[in-house]
């Protein structure tokens, strides 16, 4: 039978356990009739899928964990593997639950996804909405769009070495890493990332706390230019502003030849309240 989570530490251990197997977690409420249907579904599936671990989390007892997992309705079943959520099913829909299990098992049996050497994640750069993205202080002869195309073209700063790149995504993503390629003599050095901050200008960057600050080095570029982010801070990213403060050689012009985003697409979640699905 499915195991009820009894502590926060146990919940953390569940995520660690997902490194070796597929985990199904039912987030439920004691006042939710459809949750009782999921109980019966899980009872069947425990025997049908012995390699899958089934758990139950009472959102009334663990509201913080439910909020961290963006639970906005009960029942919600989330599926984890390798420490990340693969998929989510809302409601007592046995067909969708089985499909999610089969998909999770198939992914585990296949080769792990990899993007720019980052295992378990994909290149989500294709989700950038180019018409809604821009760069402050770009050289119009070497614009932002160059970093999203193949070839020798680059993005260059204009009147000085600083730039602010603003990127919008067509759906929210969990951003695990960014990848930068650049000519070493003009490559960005100190970078600040601002998650979901709209219309940041040069006058704003010192008055707003960065989601993460990064200091790039020559060796980092030579090793592929991939920077792992503080993943917990980049879980529901609609837009990203990148302030490039300077470059490795102290040149007046900063240049970037390629910019890529590595992570996972997620569904939009309204965390203003946790409600029950109506069936």
mmCIF file of N, CA and C in Angstrom, residues 134-232:
data_model
loop_
_atom_site.group_PDB
_atom_site.id
_atom_site.type_symbol
_atom_site.label_atom_id
_atom_site.label_comp_id
_atom_site.label_asym_id
_atom_site.label_seq_id
_atom_site.Cartn_x
_atom_site.Cartn_y
_atom_site.Cartn_z
ATOM 1 N N UNK A 134 14.869 41.682 -25.340
ATOM 2 C CA UNK A 134 15.663 42.799 -25.852
ATOM 3 C C UNK A 134 16.955 42.938 -25.057
ATOM 4 N N UNK A 135 17.794 43.848 -25.499
ATOM 5 C CA UNK A 135 19.071 44.093 -24.832
ATOM 6 C C UNK A 135 19.320 45.601 -24.784
ATOM 7 N N UNK A 136 19.513 46.115 -23.578
ATOM 8 C CA UNK A 136 19.857 47.526 -23.422
ATOM 9 C C UNK A 136 21.346 47.715 -23.690
ATOM 10 N N UNK A 137 21.676 48.765 -24.415
ATOM 11 C CA UNK A 137 23.047 49.097 -24.808
ATOM 12 C C UNK A 137 23.638 48.069 -25.755
ATOM 13 N N UNK A 138 22.831 47.576 -26.671
ATOM 14 C CA UNK A 138 23.371 46.692 -27.699
ATOM 15 C C UNK A 138 23.801 47.505 -28.905
ATOM 16 N N UNK A 139 24.810 47.044 -29.591
ATOM 17 C CA UNK A 139 25.201 47.594 -30.883
ATOM 18 C C UNK A 139 24.194 47.083 -31.908
ATOM 19 N N UNK A 140 23.461 47.986 -32.540
ATOM 20 C CA UNK A 140 22.391 47.556 -33.443
ATOM 21 C C UNK A 140 22.907 46.760 -34.633
ATOM 22 N N UNK A 141 24.201 46.858 -34.914
ATOM 23 C CA UNK A 141 24.782 46.032 -35.973
ATOM 24 C C UNK A 141 25.103 44.626 -35.478
ATOM 25 N N UNK A 142 25.061 44.443 -34.157
ATOM 26 C CA UNK A 142 25.334 43.131 -33.542
ATOM 27 C C UNK A 142 24.309 42.908 -32.433
ATOM 28 N N UNK A 143 23.050 42.649 -32.802
ATOM 29 C CA UNK A 143 21.947 42.625 -31.849
ATOM 30 C C UNK A 143 21.795 41.305 -31.098
ATOM 31 N N UNK A 144 20.861 41.315 -30.138
ATOM 32 C CA UNK A 144 20.607 40.159 -29.274
ATOM 33 C C UNK A 144 20.278 38.902 -30.063
ATOM 34 N N UNK A 145 19.534 39.031 -31.143
ATOM 35 C CA UNK A 145 19.108 37.850 -31.896
ATOM 36 C C UNK A 145 20.282 36.991 -32.356
ATOM 37 N N UNK A 146 21.465 37.566 -32.434
ATOM 38 C CA UNK A 146 22.633 36.803 -32.889
ATOM 39 C C UNK A 146 23.003 35.663 -31.939
ATOM 40 N N UNK A 147 22.686 35.801 -30.643
ATOM 41 C CA UNK A 147 23.080 34.753 -29.691
ATOM 42 C C UNK A 147 22.179 33.525 -29.810
ATOM 43 N N UNK A 148 21.073 33.654 -30.546
ATOM 44 C CA UNK A 148 20.143 32.539 -30.699
ATOM 45 C C UNK A 148 20.213 31.915 -32.094
ATOM 46 N N UNK A 149 21.215 32.289 -32.857
ATOM 47 C CA UNK A 149 21.383 31.738 -34.200
ATOM 48 C C UNK A 149 22.771 31.120 -34.330
ATOM 49 N N UNK A 150 22.895 30.151 -35.217
ATOM 50 C CA UNK A 150 24.190 29.519 -35.454
ATOM 51 C C UNK A 150 25.038 30.406 -36.369
ATOM 52 N N UNK A 151 26.335 30.281 -36.224
ATOM 53 C CA UNK A 151 27.236 31.063 -37.065
ATOM 54 C C UNK A 151 28.213 31.871 -36.242
ATOM 55 N N UNK A 152 28.886 32.791 -36.894
ATOM 56 C CA UNK A 152 29.939 33.578 -36.251
ATOM 57 C C UNK A 152 29.449 34.917 -35.713
ATOM 58 N N UNK A 153 28.173 35.224 -35.869
ATOM 59 C CA UNK A 153 27.662 36.519 -35.420
ATOM 60 C C UNK A 153 27.613 36.581 -33.896
ATOM 61 N N UNK A 154 27.725 37.795 -33.354
ATOM 62 C CA UNK A 154 27.746 37.983 -31.910
ATOM 63 C C UNK A 154 26.827 39.134 -31.512
ATOM 64 N N UNK A 155 26.498 39.140 -30.221
ATOM 65 C CA UNK A 155 25.874 40.299 -29.593
ATOM 66 C C UNK A 155 26.991 41.150 -29.023
ATOM 67 N N UNK A 156 26.961 42.454 -29.303
ATOM 68 C CA UNK A 156 27.987 43.353 -28.761
ATOM 69 C C UNK A 156 27.336 44.529 -28.044
ATOM 70 N N UNK A 157 28.023 45.000 -26.988
ATOM 71 C CA UNK A 157 27.592 46.224 -26.316
ATOM 72 C C UNK A 157 27.952 47.425 -27.182
ATOM 73 N N UNK A 158 27.382 48.589 -26.847
ATOM 74 C CA UNK A 158 27.557 49.758 -27.699
ATOM 75 C C UNK A 158 28.461 50.809 -27.060
ATOM 76 N N UNK A 159 27.917 51.692 -26.202
ATOM 77 C CA UNK A 159 28.693 52.844 -25.726
ATOM 78 C C UNK A 159 29.698 52.482 -24.635
ATOM 79 N N UNK A 160 29.488 51.362 -23.951
ATOM 80 C CA UNK A 160 30.459 50.884 -22.970
ATOM 81 C C UNK A 160 30.306 49.371 -22.844
ATOM 82 N N UNK A 161 30.929 48.787 -21.837
ATOM 83 C CA UNK A 161 30.990 47.325 -21.737
ATOM 84 C C UNK A 161 29.740 46.696 -21.137
ATOM 85 N N UNK A 162 28.835 47.492 -20.567
ATOM 86 C CA UNK A 162 27.698 46.929 -19.854
ATOM 87 C C UNK A 162 26.510 46.668 -20.781
ATOM 88 N N UNK A 163 25.724 45.643 -20.407
ATOM 89 C CA UNK A 163 24.490 45.307 -21.121
ATOM 90 C C UNK A 163 23.478 44.780 -20.119
ATOM 91 N N UNK A 164 22.216 44.944 -20.450
ATOM 92 C CA UNK A 164 21.145 44.256 -19.725
ATOM 93 C C UNK A 164 20.315 43.496 -20.747
ATOM 94 N N UNK A 165 20.365 42.181 -20.656
ATOM 95 C CA UNK A 165 19.605 41.315 -21.560
ATOM 96 C C UNK A 165 18.320 40.910 -20.846
ATOM 97 N N UNK A 166 17.202 41.154 -21.485
ATOM 98 C CA UNK A 166 15.917 40.730 -20.928
ATOM 99 C C UNK A 166 15.319 39.674 -21.843
ATOM 100 N N UNK A 167 15.019 38.503 -21.268
ATOM 101 C CA UNK A 167 14.498 37.376 -22.039
ATOM 102 C C UNK A 167 13.150 36.952 -21.466
ATOM 103 N N UNK A 168 12.152 36.793 -22.336
ATOM 104 C CA UNK A 168 10.846 36.278 -21.937
ATOM 105 C C UNK A 168 10.664 34.874 -22.497
ATOM 106 N N UNK A 169 9.980 34.023 -21.724
ATOM 107 C CA UNK A 169 9.714 32.649 -22.153
ATOM 108 C C UNK A 169 8.230 32.481 -22.427
ATOM 109 N N UNK A 170 7.899 31.656 -23.414
ATOM 110 C CA UNK A 170 6.497 31.496 -23.789
ATOM 111 C C UNK A 170 5.723 30.664 -22.777
ATOM 112 N N UNK A 171 6.403 29.935 -21.904
ATOM 113 C CA UNK A 171 5.780 29.274 -20.771
ATOM 114 C C UNK A 171 6.824 29.195 -19.661
ATOM 115 N N UNK A 172 6.407 29.107 -18.407
ATOM 116 C CA UNK A 172 7.382 29.114 -17.316
ATOM 117 C C UNK A 172 8.303 27.896 -17.373
ATOM 118 N N UNK A 173 9.516 28.090 -16.893
ATOM 119 C CA UNK A 173 10.487 27.001 -16.877
ATOM 120 C C UNK A 173 11.145 26.906 -15.513
ATOM 121 N N UNK A 174 11.640 25.713 -15.217
ATOM 122 C CA UNK A 174 12.562 25.518 -14.099
ATOM 123 C C UNK A 174 13.955 25.620 -14.697
ATOM 124 N N UNK A 175 14.661 26.656 -14.323
ATOM 125 C CA UNK A 175 15.951 26.938 -14.949
ATOM 126 C C UNK A 175 17.076 26.355 -14.104
ATOM 127 N N UNK A 176 17.781 25.394 -14.658
ATOM 128 C CA UNK A 176 18.859 24.714 -13.939
ATOM 129 C C UNK A 176 20.218 25.352 -14.209
ATOM 130 N N UNK A 177 20.455 25.757 -15.457
ATOM 131 C CA UNK A 177 21.767 26.269 -15.858
ATOM 132 C C UNK A 177 21.611 27.256 -17.005
ATOM 133 N N UNK A 178 22.648 28.065 -17.186
ATOM 134 C CA UNK A 178 22.760 28.856 -18.403
ATOM 135 C C UNK A 178 24.096 28.511 -19.054
ATOM 136 N N UNK A 179 24.175 28.731 -20.351
ATOM 137 C CA UNK A 179 25.409 28.469 -21.082
ATOM 138 C C UNK A 179 25.773 29.708 -21.888
ATOM 139 N N UNK A 180 27.001 30.169 -21.706
ATOM 140 C CA UNK A 180 27.501 31.344 -22.419
ATOM 141 C C UNK A 180 28.722 30.959 -23.245
ATOM 142 N N UNK A 181 28.738 31.396 -24.490
ATOM 143 C CA UNK A 181 29.933 31.319 -25.316
ATOM 144 C C UNK A 181 30.262 32.725 -25.785
ATOM 145 N N UNK A 182 31.542 33.044 -25.822
ATOM 146 C CA UNK A 182 31.947 34.407 -26.161
ATOM 147 C C UNK A 182 33.409 34.446 -26.554
ATOM 148 N N UNK A 183 33.808 35.447 -27.368
ATOM 149 C CA UNK A 183 35.240 35.668 -27.616
ATOM 150 C C UNK A 183 35.909 35.992 -26.285
ATOM 151 N N UNK A 184 36.986 35.315 -25.954
ATOM 152 C CA UNK A 184 37.572 35.437 -24.621
ATOM 153 C C UNK A 184 38.002 36.858 -24.274
ATOM 154 N N UNK A 185 38.441 37.638 -25.261
ATOM 155 C CA UNK A 185 38.900 38.990 -24.949
ATOM 156 C C UNK A 185 37.748 39.943 -24.638
ATOM 157 N N UNK A 186 36.513 39.522 -24.983
ATOM 158 C CA UNK A 186 35.352 40.378 -24.734
ATOM 159 C C UNK A 186 34.262 39.648 -23.940
ATOM 160 N N UNK A 187 34.605 38.514 -23.388
ATOM 161 C CA UNK A 187 33.613 37.668 -22.709
ATOM 162 C C UNK A 187 33.149 38.293 -21.397
ATOM 163 N N UNK A 188 31.846 38.215 -21.078
ATOM 164 C CA UNK A 188 31.339 38.743 -19.808
ATOM 165 C C UNK A 188 32.064 38.144 -18.610
ATOM 166 N N UNK A 189 32.294 38.967 -17.604
ATOM 167 C CA UNK A 189 32.938 38.508 -16.379
ATOM 168 C C UNK A 189 31.932 38.458 -15.226
ATOM 169 N N UNK A 190 31.531 39.611 -14.717
ATOM 170 C CA UNK A 190 30.577 39.658 -13.612
ATOM 171 C C UNK A 190 29.157 39.824 -14.158
ATOM 172 N N UNK A 191 28.310 38.893 -13.767
ATOM 173 C CA UNK A 191 26.941 38.829 -14.272
ATOM 174 C C UNK A 191 25.984 38.732 -13.087
ATOM 175 N N UNK A 192 24.868 39.441 -13.195
ATOM 176 C CA UNK A 192 23.812 39.313 -12.185
ATOM 177 C C UNK A 192 22.519 38.891 -12.869
ATOM 178 N N UNK A 193 21.852 37.908 -12.287
ATOM 179 C CA UNK A 193 20.593 37.408 -12.833
ATOM 180 C C UNK A 193 19.433 37.882 -11.956
ATOM 181 N N UNK A 194 18.365 38.345 -12.603
ATOM 182 C CA UNK A 194 17.158 38.787 -11.911
ATOM 183 C C UNK A 194 15.977 38.005 -12.478
ATOM 184 N N UNK A 195 15.412 37.133 -11.666
ATOM 185 C CA UNK A 195 14.309 36.287 -12.123
ATOM 186 C C UNK A 195 12.983 37.028 -12.034
ATOM 187 N N UNK A 196 12.209 36.960 -13.128
ATOM 188 C CA UNK A 196 10.849 37.512 -13.169
ATOM 189 C C UNK A 196 10.792 38.987 -12.788
ATOM 190 N N UNK A 197 11.825 39.729 -13.133
ATOM 191 C CA UNK A 197 11.853 41.175 -12.895
ATOM 192 C C UNK A 197 11.679 41.896 -14.226
ATOM 193 N N UNK A 198 10.603 42.658 -14.320
ATOM 194 C CA UNK A 198 10.257 43.304 -15.585
ATOM 195 C C UNK A 198 10.873 44.703 -15.672
ATOM 196 N N UNK A 199 11.358 45.047 -16.859
ATOM 197 C CA UNK A 199 11.795 46.407 -17.184
ATOM 198 C C UNK A 199 12.895 46.930 -16.258
ATOM 199 N N UNK A 200 13.899 46.100 -15.979
ATOM 200 C CA UNK A 200 15.050 46.556 -15.200
ATOM 201 C C UNK A 200 15.940 47.423 -16.081
ATOM 202 N N UNK A 201 16.351 48.573 -15.557
ATOM 203 C CA UNK A 201 17.269 49.448 -16.266
ATOM 204 C C UNK A 201 18.585 49.555 -15.528
ATOM 205 N N UNK A 202 19.531 50.281 -16.097
ATOM 206 C CA UNK A 202 20.844 50.407 -15.469
ATOM 207 C C UNK A 202 20.762 51.121 -14.116
ATOM 208 N N UNK A 203 19.783 51.990 -13.958
ATOM 209 C CA UNK A 203 19.628 52.691 -12.683
ATOM 210 C C UNK A 203 19.033 51.790 -11.600
ATOM 211 N N UNK A 204 18.527 50.630 -11.993
ATOM 212 C CA UNK A 204 17.835 49.757 -11.043
ATOM 213 C C UNK A 204 18.710 48.647 -10.465
ATOM 214 N N UNK A 205 19.754 48.259 -11.171
ATOM 215 C CA UNK A 205 20.452 47.022 -10.835
ATOM 216 C C UNK A 205 21.107 47.053 -9.453
ATOM 217 N N UNK A 206 21.541 48.212 -8.992
ATOM 218 C CA UNK A 206 22.184 48.272 -7.678
ATOM 219 C C UNK A 206 21.169 48.377 -6.543
ATOM 220 N N UNK A 207 19.917 48.645 -6.883
ATOM 221 C CA UNK A 207 18.898 48.775 -5.852
ATOM 222 C C UNK A 207 18.021 47.552 -5.701
ATOM 223 N N UNK A 208 18.264 46.533 -6.521
ATOM 224 C CA UNK A 208 17.478 45.298 -6.479
ATOM 225 C C UNK A 208 18.416 44.131 -6.191
ATOM 226 N N UNK A 209 18.016 43.279 -5.274
ATOM 227 C CA UNK A 209 18.846 42.111 -4.958
ATOM 228 C C UNK A 209 18.789 41.114 -6.106
ATOM 229 N N UNK A 210 19.941 40.720 -6.583
ATOM 230 C CA UNK A 210 20.013 39.750 -7.669
ATOM 231 C C UNK A 210 19.584 38.368 -7.177
ATOM 232 N N UNK A 211 18.918 37.631 -8.048
ATOM 233 C CA UNK A 211 18.574 36.248 -7.721
ATOM 234 C C UNK A 211 19.842 35.403 -7.608
ATOM 235 N N UNK A 212 20.830 35.710 -8.440
ATOM 236 C CA UNK A 212 22.145 35.068 -8.340
ATOM 237 C C UNK A 212 23.181 35.941 -9.037
ATOM 238 N N UNK A 213 24.351 36.029 -8.434
ATOM 239 C CA UNK A 213 25.495 36.723 -9.031
ATOM 240 C C UNK A 213 26.535 35.695 -9.451
ATOM 241 N N UNK A 214 27.152 35.917 -10.595
ATOM 242 C CA UNK A 214 28.098 34.955 -11.162
ATOM 243 C C UNK A 214 29.361 35.684 -11.586
ATOM 244 N N UNK A 215 30.508 35.116 -11.273
ATOM 245 C CA UNK A 215 31.775 35.637 -11.789
ATOM 246 C C UNK A 215 32.360 34.601 -12.737
ATOM 247 N N UNK A 216 32.382 34.925 -14.020
ATOM 248 C CA UNK A 216 32.900 34.018 -15.034
ATOM 249 C C UNK A 216 34.420 34.130 -15.108
ATOM 250 N N UNK A 217 35.047 33.064 -15.565
ATOM 251 C CA UNK A 217 36.505 33.044 -15.723
ATOM 252 C C UNK A 217 36.838 32.452 -17.095
ATOM 253 N N UNK A 218 38.072 32.632 -17.499
ATOM 254 C CA UNK A 218 38.509 32.092 -18.788
ATOM 255 C C UNK A 218 38.348 30.576 -18.828
ATOM 256 N N UNK A 219 38.686 29.917 -17.716
ATOM 257 C CA UNK A 219 38.583 28.451 -17.688
ATOM 258 C C UNK A 219 37.135 27.988 -17.809
ATOM 259 N N UNK A 220 36.207 28.753 -17.256
ATOM 260 C CA UNK A 220 34.793 28.380 -17.361
ATOM 261 C C UNK A 220 34.347 28.409 -18.812
ATOM 262 N N UNK A 221 34.782 29.411 -19.546
ATOM 263 C CA UNK A 221 34.432 29.473 -20.971
ATOM 264 C C UNK A 221 35.084 28.337 -21.745
ATOM 265 N N UNK A 222 36.323 28.050 -21.437
ATOM 266 C CA UNK A 222 37.032 26.981 -22.147
ATOM 267 C C UNK A 222 36.427 25.610 -21.851
ATOM 268 N N UNK A 223 35.764 25.475 -20.696
ATOM 269 C CA UNK A 223 35.137 24.205 -20.326
ATOM 270 C C UNK A 223 33.675 24.119 -20.746
ATOM 271 N N UNK A 224 33.254 25.018 -21.621
ATOM 272 C CA UNK A 224 31.903 24.924 -22.171
ATOM 273 C C UNK A 224 30.983 26.072 -21.811
ATOM 274 N N UNK A 225 31.340 26.854 -20.802
ATOM 275 C CA UNK A 225 30.550 28.026 -20.458
ATOM 276 C C UNK A 225 29.248 27.757 -19.730
ATOM 277 N N UNK A 226 29.085 26.530 -19.208
ATOM 278 C CA UNK A 226 27.852 26.185 -18.495
ATOM 279 C C UNK A 226 27.985 26.572 -17.026
ATOM 280 N N UNK A 227 26.969 27.285 -16.526
ATOM 281 C CA UNK A 227 26.941 27.699 -15.124
ATOM 282 C C UNK A 227 25.689 27.128 -14.483
ATOM 283 N N UNK A 228 25.862 26.275 -13.462
ATOM 284 C CA UNK A 228 24.718 25.748 -12.726
ATOM 285 C C UNK A 228 24.194 26.815 -11.767
ATOM 286 N N UNK A 229 22.875 26.987 -11.755
ATOM 287 C CA UNK A 229 22.253 28.009 -10.936
ATOM 288 C C UNK A 229 21.771 27.424 -9.608
ATOM 289 N N UNK A 230 21.405 28.320 -8.707
ATOM 290 C CA UNK A 230 20.784 27.879 -7.452
ATOM 291 C C UNK A 230 19.360 27.477 -7.793
ATOM 292 N N UNK A 231 19.205 26.200 -8.089
ATOM 293 C CA UNK A 231 17.993 25.678 -8.735
ATOM 294 C C UNK A 231 16.714 26.056 -7.984
ATOM 295 N N UNK A 232 16.768 26.056 -6.659
ATOM 296 C CA UNK A 232 15.572 26.338 -5.874
ATOM 297 C C UNK A 232 15.068 27.757 -6.104
#
